[in-house]
Structures are given as structure tokens and as C-alpha cells.
XYZ file of C-alpha atoms in Angstrom:
594
model
C 102.694 83.059 136.959
C 105.420 82.398 139.546
C 104.901 78.670 140.138
C 108.067 76.804 140.265
C 110.048 78.126 143.137
C 108.694 75.832 145.853
C 110.761 73.174 147.583
C 108.270 72.118 150.266
C 105.546 69.476 149.951
C 102.018 70.603 150.696
C 100.499 68.573 153.532
C 97.661 66.272 152.731
C 95.780 67.527 155.780
C 94.338 71.021 155.594
C 92.722 73.381 158.044
C 90.957 76.439 156.680
C 92.257 79.595 158.457
C 90.193 82.593 159.531
C 90.253 85.118 156.637
C 92.924 87.771 156.915
C 90.536 90.353 158.167
C 93.144 91.911 160.390
C 94.973 92.844 157.164
C 91.835 94.394 155.629
C 91.441 91.517 153.215
C 88.420 89.237 152.907
C 89.205 85.707 151.755
C 85.772 85.603 150.084
C 86.348 88.813 148.172
C 86.772 88.570 144.428
C 85.276 91.782 143.020
C 84.754 91.796 139.286
C 84.574 94.657 136.832
C 83.407 93.721 133.382
C 83.961 91.579 130.263
C 85.670 88.344 128.960
C 86.840 84.688 129.779
C 89.502 82.941 131.845
C 92.703 81.205 132.600
C 95.070 80.719 135.434
C 98.515 79.393 135.434
C 98.755 76.519 137.462
C 97.827 74.349 140.137
C 100.467 72.184 138.421
C 102.352 71.859 141.609
C 99.673 71.096 144.141
C 101.354 67.847 144.834
C 99.028 66.582 147.465
C 96.654 65.611 144.679
C 99.221 63.515 142.791
C 101.402 60.489 143.399
C 104.311 60.933 145.818
C 106.660 59.637 143.155
C 105.628 62.487 140.894
C 106.102 64.848 143.797
C 109.593 63.750 144.530
C 110.599 63.775 140.803
C 109.093 67.273 140.225
C 110.424 68.872 143.410
C 113.867 67.453 142.843
C 114.143 69.309 139.540
C 113.636 72.603 141.334
C 115.329 71.971 144.704
C 118.057 74.457 145.474
C 117.298 76.819 142.610
C 115.418 79.451 144.723
C 115.652 80.158 148.378
C 112.252 80.427 149.973
C 110.901 80.786 153.460
C 110.177 77.509 155.284
C 107.628 79.082 157.627
C 104.456 76.986 157.761
C 100.938 78.395 158.055
C 97.511 76.848 157.525
C 96.600 76.654 153.842
C 93.159 77.954 152.796
C 91.872 75.186 150.536
C 88.517 76.972 150.213
C 90.207 80.048 148.640
C 92.207 77.762 146.367
C 89.047 76.066 145.072
C 87.328 79.443 144.612
C 90.283 80.583 142.496
C 89.956 77.546 140.299
C 86.193 77.995 140.022
C 86.489 81.664 139.149
C 88.854 81.125 136.245
C 87.695 77.760 135.048
C 84.061 77.327 135.987
C 82.612 74.331 137.766
C 85.290 71.604 137.964
C 84.998 68.065 136.708
C 86.657 66.099 139.519
C 88.130 63.361 137.349
C 89.482 65.801 134.684
C 90.725 68.012 137.500
C 92.893 65.246 139.038
C 94.061 64.072 135.596
C 95.070 67.677 134.807
C 96.944 68.001 138.068
C 98.908 64.836 137.410
C 99.692 65.938 133.884
C 100.867 69.368 135.079
C 103.093 67.902 137.741
C 104.765 65.383 135.538
C 105.142 67.579 132.441
C 107.906 70.249 132.388
C 106.586 71.883 129.207
C 103.788 74.432 128.588
C 100.333 73.139 127.935
C 100.213 74.890 124.564
C 102.845 76.535 122.415
C 101.449 79.648 120.663
C 101.868 79.724 116.894
C 104.601 81.992 115.573
C 103.285 85.323 114.520
C 102.967 86.174 110.876
C 105.133 88.833 109.286
C 103.574 92.286 109.409
C 104.390 95.778 108.190
C 102.427 95.508 104.941
C 101.313 98.721 103.145
C 97.813 98.478 101.802
C 97.074 100.512 98.655
C 93.400 101.176 97.820
C 92.461 102.522 94.415
C 95.588 100.634 93.136
C 94.533 100.525 89.520
C 94.017 104.351 89.214
C 96.571 106.871 87.952
C 98.171 107.597 91.344
C 97.510 104.247 92.936
C 99.312 102.171 90.277
C 102.393 104.327 90.593
C 102.371 103.955 94.354
C 102.263 100.168 94.030
C 105.156 100.129 91.493
C 107.400 102.346 93.625
C 106.758 100.417 96.795
C 107.454 97.094 95.064
C 110.648 98.473 93.608
C 111.749 99.444 97.161
C 111.056 95.966 98.385
C 108.170 97.034 100.640
C 105.462 94.429 101.249
C 102.391 95.655 99.366
C 98.752 94.487 99.388
C 96.162 96.031 97.058
C 92.434 96.310 97.485
C 90.661 96.357 94.104
C 87.251 95.704 92.596
C 88.539 94.149 89.330
C 90.904 91.239 89.876
C 91.541 90.638 86.151
C 92.521 94.274 85.550
C 94.747 94.340 88.642
C 96.623 91.169 87.745
C 97.098 92.336 84.164
C 98.745 95.516 85.573
C 100.814 94.065 88.374
C 101.288 90.388 87.515
C 100.024 87.136 89.027
C 102.109 87.387 92.209
C 100.555 90.615 93.544
C 99.101 90.294 97.065
C 95.528 91.162 96.146
C 92.152 91.373 97.900
C 88.829 91.961 96.169
C 86.642 94.566 97.793
C 84.736 97.762 97.303
C 84.900 100.640 99.820
C 81.333 101.577 98.935
C 80.202 98.095 100.164
C 81.218 97.521 103.777
C 80.264 93.814 103.641
C 83.035 93.224 101.058
C 85.817 94.500 103.368
C 86.685 91.200 105.070
C 88.729 91.743 108.245
C 91.184 89.067 107.025
C 92.174 91.503 104.241
C 93.782 93.869 106.726
C 95.738 91.515 108.902
C 99.362 92.418 108.954
C 98.643 95.854 107.426
C 100.413 98.607 109.302
C 99.897 101.501 106.842
C 97.448 102.491 104.134
C 97.685 104.745 101.122
C 94.202 105.575 99.818
C 93.964 106.641 96.232
C 90.296 105.748 95.739
C 88.389 108.530 93.942
C 85.110 108.940 92.208
C 85.476 108.464 88.436
C 85.100 111.539 86.328
C 85.188 111.217 82.549
C 84.147 113.014 79.319
C 80.411 113.112 78.540
C 81.235 112.089 74.967
C 83.143 109.010 76.097
C 86.780 108.202 76.226
C 89.354 105.846 74.767
C 89.901 102.436 76.510
C 93.040 103.798 78.174
C 91.263 107.017 79.158
C 93.484 109.331 77.088
C 90.979 112.232 77.237
C 90.727 112.003 81.020
C 94.492 112.001 81.269
C 94.695 115.322 79.476
C 92.876 116.906 82.336
C 89.289 117.941 83.211
C 89.808 121.354 81.678
C 89.971 119.808 78.222
C 86.561 118.066 78.202
C 82.997 118.448 79.539
C 83.003 116.162 82.598
C 80.471 113.904 84.194
C 80.459 111.295 87.000
C 80.936 107.767 85.843
C 79.696 105.027 88.164
C 78.988 105.561 91.861
C 78.200 109.125 92.950
C 80.592 111.166 95.096
C 78.634 110.787 98.306
C 78.915 107.018 98.078
C 82.620 106.922 97.109
C 84.226 109.899 98.824
C 82.189 110.058 102.038
C 80.396 106.789 102.800
C 83.324 104.863 101.221
C 85.740 106.655 103.540
C 83.664 105.777 106.550
C 83.805 102.132 105.487
C 87.524 102.131 104.826
C 88.392 103.822 108.109
C 86.230 101.403 110.018
C 87.882 98.470 108.290
C 91.521 99.490 108.764
C 91.331 101.107 112.195
C 92.126 97.965 114.131
C 95.083 97.115 111.904
C 96.766 100.475 111.697
C 96.046 101.561 115.283
C 95.101 104.791 116.903
C 97.387 107.717 117.511
C 96.576 107.860 121.210
C 96.596 104.133 121.686
C 93.913 101.523 122.347
C 92.296 101.610 125.780
C 92.157 98.167 127.330
C 91.138 99.187 130.858
C 90.326 102.619 132.270
C 87.881 105.431 132.925
C 88.687 108.391 130.674
C 85.942 110.544 129.275
C 83.570 108.388 127.310
C 86.224 105.691 126.886
C 85.861 102.707 129.160
C 87.959 99.566 128.667
C 86.430 96.797 130.805
C 88.082 93.565 131.937
C 87.085 90.906 134.437
C 89.799 90.607 136.992
C 90.250 87.860 139.604
C 92.871 87.202 142.282
C 95.516 84.565 141.454
C 97.854 84.218 144.419
C 100.362 81.695 145.771
C 97.437 79.884 147.390
C 97.491 77.775 144.205
C 100.943 76.630 145.302
C 100.178 76.206 149.004
C 100.986 79.773 150.028
C 98.970 82.182 152.106
C 99.441 85.480 150.256
C 96.135 87.133 149.408
C 95.063 89.932 147.097
C 92.017 91.369 145.357
C 90.974 93.747 142.669
C 88.451 96.531 143.286
C 87.311 99.833 141.923
C 88.115 102.910 144.006
C 85.424 105.432 142.875
C 87.463 108.491 143.855
C 91.050 107.111 143.831
C 92.379 108.480 140.569
C 94.688 111.513 140.331
C 91.674 113.576 139.185
C 89.347 112.288 141.847
C 87.550 109.887 139.558
C 87.430 106.101 139.592
C 90.472 103.909 139.331
C 91.354 100.213 139.517
C 93.133 98.965 142.680
C 95.290 95.913 143.053
C 95.890 95.361 146.778
C 96.697 92.652 149.195
C 99.118 91.083 151.657
C 102.094 89.081 150.462
C 103.869 86.498 152.585
C 106.720 84.093 152.047
C 105.158 81.492 154.437
C 104.732 77.971 153.036
C 107.426 78.799 150.436
C 105.077 81.435 148.906
C 105.826 84.923 147.913
C 103.543 86.322 145.233
C 100.108 87.848 144.639
C 98.533 88.760 141.347
C 95.324 89.684 139.584
C 94.609 88.249 136.172
C 91.857 88.864 133.654
C 89.589 86.086 132.480
C 90.394 85.047 128.983
C 89.075 87.584 126.484
C 86.077 86.274 124.566
C 87.668 87.778 121.417
C 91.482 87.917 121.380
C 92.880 91.463 121.310
C 94.852 92.309 118.146
C 97.518 94.774 119.287
C 99.836 94.196 116.320
C 99.466 97.870 115.344
C 101.102 98.950 118.643
C 104.542 98.817 120.198
C 103.739 97.999 123.830
C 101.423 98.436 126.765
C 101.442 101.410 129.116
C 99.848 101.744 132.524
C 98.974 104.822 134.533
C 99.785 103.833 138.131
C 100.361 105.323 141.543
C 103.522 103.690 142.735
C 104.742 102.464 146.038
C 108.445 102.096 145.142
C 108.085 98.427 144.285
C 108.759 96.411 141.086
C 105.819 94.684 139.436
C 105.329 92.264 136.584
C 103.033 92.590 133.610
C 102.320 89.147 132.082
C 100.666 88.842 128.673
C 99.355 85.548 127.404
C 98.603 84.476 123.866
C 97.127 81.125 124.754
C 93.859 80.170 126.395
C 95.493 77.268 128.264
C 95.629 77.366 132.060
C 99.351 76.607 132.353
C 101.321 78.034 129.461
C 103.935 80.567 128.493
C 103.529 84.013 129.882
C 105.322 86.863 128.087
C 106.605 88.907 131.018
C 107.867 92.418 131.509
C 108.795 94.392 134.598
C 108.123 97.965 135.634
C 109.414 99.988 138.638
C 107.269 102.506 140.461
C 108.010 105.671 142.433
C 106.545 105.892 145.916
C 103.336 108.006 146.227
C 103.566 109.311 142.638
C 101.302 108.886 139.674
C 103.361 107.899 136.694
C 103.059 106.372 133.231
C 105.025 103.195 132.788
C 105.677 101.534 129.450
C 106.315 97.907 128.773
C 107.540 97.469 125.179
C 106.494 94.273 123.453
C 110.176 93.964 122.451
C 111.103 93.670 126.160
C 108.713 90.767 126.955
C 110.460 87.591 128.020
C 108.925 84.189 127.506
C 108.610 82.649 130.978
C 107.138 79.314 132.032
C 107.012 78.324 135.691
C 109.446 81.142 136.514
C 111.999 79.934 133.976
C 112.791 81.705 130.741
C 112.318 79.773 127.507
C 114.942 80.928 125.046
C 113.471 78.742 122.246
C 109.873 79.908 122.812
C 107.875 81.262 119.825
C 108.066 84.986 119.149
C 105.503 86.987 120.982
C 102.361 87.461 118.835
C 100.679 90.764 119.661
C 97.780 89.946 117.299
C 96.402 87.189 119.598
C 96.364 88.477 123.232
C 94.168 86.355 125.475
C 94.737 87.699 128.954
C 96.679 90.161 131.123
C 98.075 89.726 134.583
C 99.632 92.099 137.190
C 101.871 90.509 139.790
C 103.852 91.499 142.858
C 106.403 88.766 143.632
C 109.453 87.912 145.525
C 110.711 86.213 142.407
C 111.642 87.415 138.995
C 112.839 84.505 136.834
C 115.599 81.910 136.730
C 116.250 82.178 140.446
C 116.489 85.951 140.425
C 114.855 87.877 143.270
C 112.910 91.109 143.153
C 115.228 93.683 144.818
C 112.263 95.812 145.931
C 110.232 92.970 147.538
C 108.925 93.440 151.042
C 106.432 91.252 152.811
C 103.142 92.685 154.098
C 100.344 94.847 152.764
C 100.687 96.703 149.479
C 98.462 98.440 146.978
C 98.835 99.595 143.397
C 96.154 101.972 142.029
C 96.027 101.925 138.209
C 93.701 104.203 136.316
C 94.351 102.891 132.754
C 95.981 100.223 130.694
C 96.393 100.874 127.027
C 98.425 99.807 124.002
C 100.598 102.571 122.678
C 102.543 103.559 119.518
C 106.150 104.590 119.806
C 107.047 108.202 119.206
C 107.769 109.899 116.860
C 104.382 108.981 115.436
C 104.144 108.921 111.650
C 101.072 108.744 109.368
C 99.335 105.371 109.306
C 96.842 106.520 106.685
C 97.833 108.741 103.705
C 94.878 109.946 101.649
C 94.931 111.474 98.170
C 92.202 114.169 98.159
C 92.069 117.291 95.951
C 92.812 120.982 96.020
C 89.678 123.153 96.046
C 87.614 121.068 98.437
C 86.777 124.055 100.602
C 86.162 126.543 97.803
C 82.661 125.976 96.465
C 81.023 127.596 99.459
C 83.755 130.094 100.172
C 82.400 133.694 100.304
C 83.609 136.295 97.834
C 85.287 133.786 95.491
C 85.295 134.507 91.692
C 84.257 131.038 90.424
C 85.121 132.041 86.845
C 88.769 131.889 87.840
C 88.499 128.588 89.561
C 89.301 125.091 88.191
C 86.320 123.210 86.542
C 85.711 120.976 89.566
C 85.112 124.043 91.761
C 82.813 125.677 89.183
C 80.945 122.480 88.469
C 80.775 121.119 92.028
C 77.032 120.843 92.057
C 76.751 119.431 88.514
C 79.323 116.786 89.448
C 77.235 115.537 92.407
C 78.939 117.877 94.927
C 82.227 116.063 94.312
C 84.397 118.500 96.336
C 81.871 118.803 99.114
C 81.992 115.050 99.693
C 85.745 114.914 99.332
C 85.909 117.404 102.217
C 83.497 115.320 104.214
C 85.704 112.329 103.557
C 88.726 114.176 104.838
C 86.853 115.047 108.031
C 86.136 111.342 108.621
C 89.917 110.742 108.592
C 90.692 113.724 110.841
C 88.121 112.597 113.392
C 89.106 108.882 113.249
C 91.933 108.895 115.789
C 94.271 107.418 113.141
C 97.426 109.338 112.471
C 97.174 110.664 108.883
C 98.442 112.874 106.135
C 96.017 114.345 103.580
C 97.544 115.260 100.221
C 95.607 117.660 98.006
C 97.115 117.717 94.538
C 96.167 120.435 92.053
C 95.231 119.268 88.536
C 96.939 115.907 87.910
C 98.985 115.302 84.799
C 100.811 112.475 83.129
C 104.049 114.396 83.116
C 107.118 112.908 84.832
C 108.085 113.758 88.372
C 110.934 116.170 88.976
C 109.582 119.751 88.588
C 110.097 122.250 91.371
C 107.203 122.101 93.790
C 105.072 124.374 95.892
C 103.501 123.040 99.137
C 100.780 125.197 100.675
C 98.057 124.987 103.318
C 94.643 126.658 103.495
C 93.390 125.513 100.038
C 94.401 128.560 98.118
C 96.645 127.452 95.184
C 95.921 126.384 91.604
C 98.152 124.729 89.079
C 99.196 121.281 88.006
C 101.336 118.429 89.339
C 102.480 115.043 88.122
C 100.694 111.899 89.283
C 104.139 110.321 89.696
C 105.206 113.105 91.989
C 102.104 112.676 94.179
C 102.803 108.933 94.405
C 106.276 109.692 95.614
C 105.013 112.249 98.136
C 102.544 109.807 99.565
C 105.167 107.169 100.132
C 107.576 109.665 101.710
C 104.775 110.859 104.057
C 104.371 107.399 105.530
C 107.730 107.703 107.315
C 107.688 111.403 108.165
C 106.621 112.663 111.631
C 106.483 116.134 110.086
C 103.710 115.014 107.726
C 101.704 113.510 110.593
C 98.162 114.959 111.009
C 98.832 117.573 108.314
C 96.610 118.582 105.344
C 98.363 120.296 102.431
C 98.109 121.226 98.801
C 100.758 120.568 96.127
C 101.539 121.927 92.698
C 104.544 122.302 90.499
C 106.027 125.651 89.504
C 105.632 124.866 85.794
C 102.653 126.788 84.217
C 99.760 124.888 82.533
C 100.851 126.314 79.245
C 104.331 124.690 79.418
C 104.789 120.936 79.305
C 107.346 119.520 81.686
C 109.798 117.034 80.208
C 112.806 115.219 81.615
C 116.061 114.521 79.788
C 116.724 110.821 80.334
C 120.454 111.503 80.189
C 120.209 114.167 82.833
C 117.335 113.392 85.240
C 116.528 115.772 88.033
C 117.921 114.974 91.488
C 115.854 112.890 93.892
C 113.830 115.188 96.164
C 114.026 115.242 99.929
C 110.355 115.766 100.776
C 111.144 116.300 104.460
C 112.245 119.841 103.471
C 108.617 120.487 102.496
C 107.019 118.502 105.303
C 108.964 120.440 107.940
C 107.147 123.656 107.190
C 103.640 122.207 107.520
C 101.372 123.074 110.465
C 98.608 121.193 112.138
C 95.002 122.421 112.044
C 95.081 124.246 108.697
C 92.575 122.862 106.248
C 90.969 125.854 104.502
C 87.764 125.350 106.477
C 88.800 128.305 108.581
C 87.746 130.649 105.763
C 84.289 129.009 105.667
C 83.810 129.194 109.407
C 84.996 132.841 109.726
C 83.352 134.007 106.446
C 86.631 135.530 105.249
C 87.401 135.369 101.561
C 90.819 133.855 100.928
C 93.096 134.881 98.100
C 93.191 132.090 95.502
């Protein structure tokens, strides 16, 4: 909040003015729309409540830094007290006076937010499986921070060592997926799969399984496909959604379809500093660009009594918003040619650091404005704090919109004009920078759409397709799990390998869509494809099958003295198209060539 550009002393005698009805503003109007708890930056300079020595010392420190109007008008102490009450509840008079004295005499913020933890971790689920363990090894060799989610801690530590970042949980049991496991996670590679093994049993290291399902009579071991592939996927998506973010952003405030972000807004104007500017927040039921409801920040700003700002601020959120998955905040506004501030706070204190960004508007035009988190400046009492802690998007407590004469460090808003103003805003949301890449890469299986495909000769299909029913409808539930991802709002890539082998990576590949191909492919190759997909906008929201060009009858080997060149998977990703899953054949009843 702009609260340190005042050189005048507020009189100890007050007269309460008639509300500014001539400007269309009611001094008793504080409309509220919805949810959460409060804070206001400071009455720290209401010097009439403190000792004159403190006044002189404090004011001296700011005198001459900012030019302000010396016009005097009656100060509305009633509105001032209502502001305090709105954001802080019923006041305790003794604590109130003590707080004022402390604020006036202390040049530092009331609370310094803790420095944010490092983020950008890739979570690997199913990490002890054939593909998952290779994903973990490759990521660690690349120096990428990795966390694994496993059921068996002893097995995982024996595979990856004692220093692996490990969480114990089971996707089939939602209660085991502690939210703390996913803090700092930006991306997920899911290699969880139902366990299929030989009916006659297997060796401890699963050598029969590794030969391939076509070489043994299979059965489901452990939890059934519905629980692992479908319900497990629902649990996983629900658990990671807040950490990895949504493709279209997270709505914080707005009225769009069935989405409705609700915040409790209150006016916070220069009355807390002795000024007479006045604003309010209200809902205009037909004010949006589509004729629907929109929020409206409006008021009258005046530089009288050394004032010059109006703002609306949310009450503190009852649960802090974790926006660490996102890159900034965007607003849909109808501009008036003025520059506004967006202030984000990560502390519940009344008078503390506000991380501040600016946005310019175009007169009489609806526009989307973006305020990147990287552009936010730590500001306290209109001064920048170069040594302030890094902004922590995982712990957002409140938001504030401000129209002010002042920017920071004595700079003035070049678009500021006294008088009435209004800023309609239909939405506030967190956004992800473009180009958007997959935040969730899932290893599924080729053949998931084939069991019910009309006209298909099952005798020529892989065992999993022929035995779908006998294996607990394994492919049916894998497809349902895919649909959970596609409908989640998370940016994704779904990789459908053909029969997996223990052969090395390096063979020539075929990428296809529509679920039509059969063949084999190396687990190591699939692991590399999953990791490459995380950083590829071409792989985003795509579903595709993969096989090598080497026939089943021919083993693929690599000469250690002459290894194949490293693949550029972007060449394959660039040819993929959205919306092709193989379900089209089911919906249209058209047999597809397989």
C-alpha cells in the first residue's frame, strides 16, 4: 500500500464530512463478494494517535522525498474506523494504540516472509518398474531434481541408494497421497501399471515377464486394473493438480461458465493516512464484455491532505493460495488509459511487504493484462526493498488493486488524474507461460481402444487385446485412465508403447496415432521419450503409439564401440496432432487397419 509519501501531520481534531454522494460514492458502502480473511497495510502513519516526538522523527525521514498536495479537507474518521474494522474485526483499544506506536516508530515490515523453497522437481510414480527406474536414472544423470513415489521403501532405496528423495504412497489409496509429497513438484512422469505375470510364477527378478507377455500365460498379480489404472489415476491427478497447475490457469476471481473464483474485497484508501480519496468494490451484473457479471473497482481519487490513492484489497485467504505451478497473474479488464498496481502479499500481517507489479490499460477496451511473478518488486511503505526475501508464489495471502499518484521510491504515476475512475475486471487468474509443455507424461499401452473395435481380427492382435476380459479388462481401464488425464485440465502427453522389451535404446522408431500399430519397443527408449516430452510443446496434449522398426523375430543389439546417435525426438513430436486417440473408430463404428 502507498503509505509513506505524506509530509503533513494529521490534525488531532476531526470533523466527519458528508459522504461524497455528489461523486456517486457512499462512504458507508463496502460491498462484499465471497470468501476468506483480512489484512490492510497500515495505519502506521496516523500520527495523531502517537507521541509528537514519534511524529516528528517519522515524518522527518520522508520529508522532501515525494511532492504532494497540501490542500486540506475534513478527514472522515468514521470511514477510517470502518476500514480497520472490515479488515481486522472488532478492535482492542489498547492493542490498537500500541500497534500504531509500533508502526510509526518502526521503519521495517511487521513480518518478513520466509524464503521460498526450490521448486522444479520431477515426480516419478511407478519408479521401481521397468520404465520408471530408467526414467529416474536418466533424470538423475542429467542433474534434474527427482522425487519418487513408491509403495516399498526398502526396494526403492536398494535400487536408487539412500539419498533418493522418496515418498511412500499408493495411488490406489488416496489417503496415502499426502499433499506435502507434491510440494515443489512441477512435472510428473507416471509409469504406474497393473502387474501382469506368468500364472506359473516367475523368478525373483521377473525374467519371464521381461521376455514379454507373448511368451507366457498371463494373469493379474495384486490389485485389479480398475483399481490401479482408473481409480488410481483419479487419485493421482487429484493429488498433483495443484502442484503442476492447469493448462488454462487457475481462476482466482471471475464468472466464466461453471467456474467462479470468489474473494472478499474491501476498500482500502488513503483515508488510513488522513486522505479523502474513496473507492468501493461491487458486482456489475451486466458489465462484462459478454453482457454477464463483472467485478468493478470504482471511486474518486484526490490529492487533498497529501493523499492520492485508492485501492481494494481482499481479506486474507483462509487457506493460502499455492500458485507455484504458475508464472504470473493475468486480469481481464476494461481499461481507462490509466496505470494500476497489482499488489500480492505472502504475509498475514497488516503492515508488511507487498510484492508489486504495474499494468497499463487502454481506454474503453477490454484487454488481458499479465503481471509476471518475475516482475514483482518488493515494496514496503512505497519504498523498494532490494534485500527483501524472494517472492514465494506458494503462500499467497491476499491481493490488492490500486490506483495511485505514486509508484515507488518517489516516482509518480505518469497517467494519474484526480477525480472519478472505474476499472471493470471480469477475471483474475494465475497463468502458465507459453509455449505450454506437458506437466504430466503418462505411460499407457498400445491397443487400449481395440478390444471393442468392430471388425477386428483378434487372432492377429497382441495377447493383451485378445485376453482383455480375462485380464480384468486391463486395456479398457487403461483407456479410462487416459480419459481422466485428458479431462483433467493438466497439460499432458500420453505415450502408448507397443510390447516392451529389455533391449537397448537406439533402434529406428515409428510414431503413430489412432492405435493401429503392433510391434516392440525398448523400455529404455520409452523412458527417454517420456523425459523428452516434458520439454516439448509439440508433445503437449498428444496421445501417440511407439514401436521400433525391428521385427519381433530379430533381437536388437548395440555395438558398445559404435553406439547409435542420440535421437532428436522433436522430429517425431512435430508430426503429432491433437485429438487423435483411436476412440474415433469406436464412436464411428469404422474398423481401422491394424
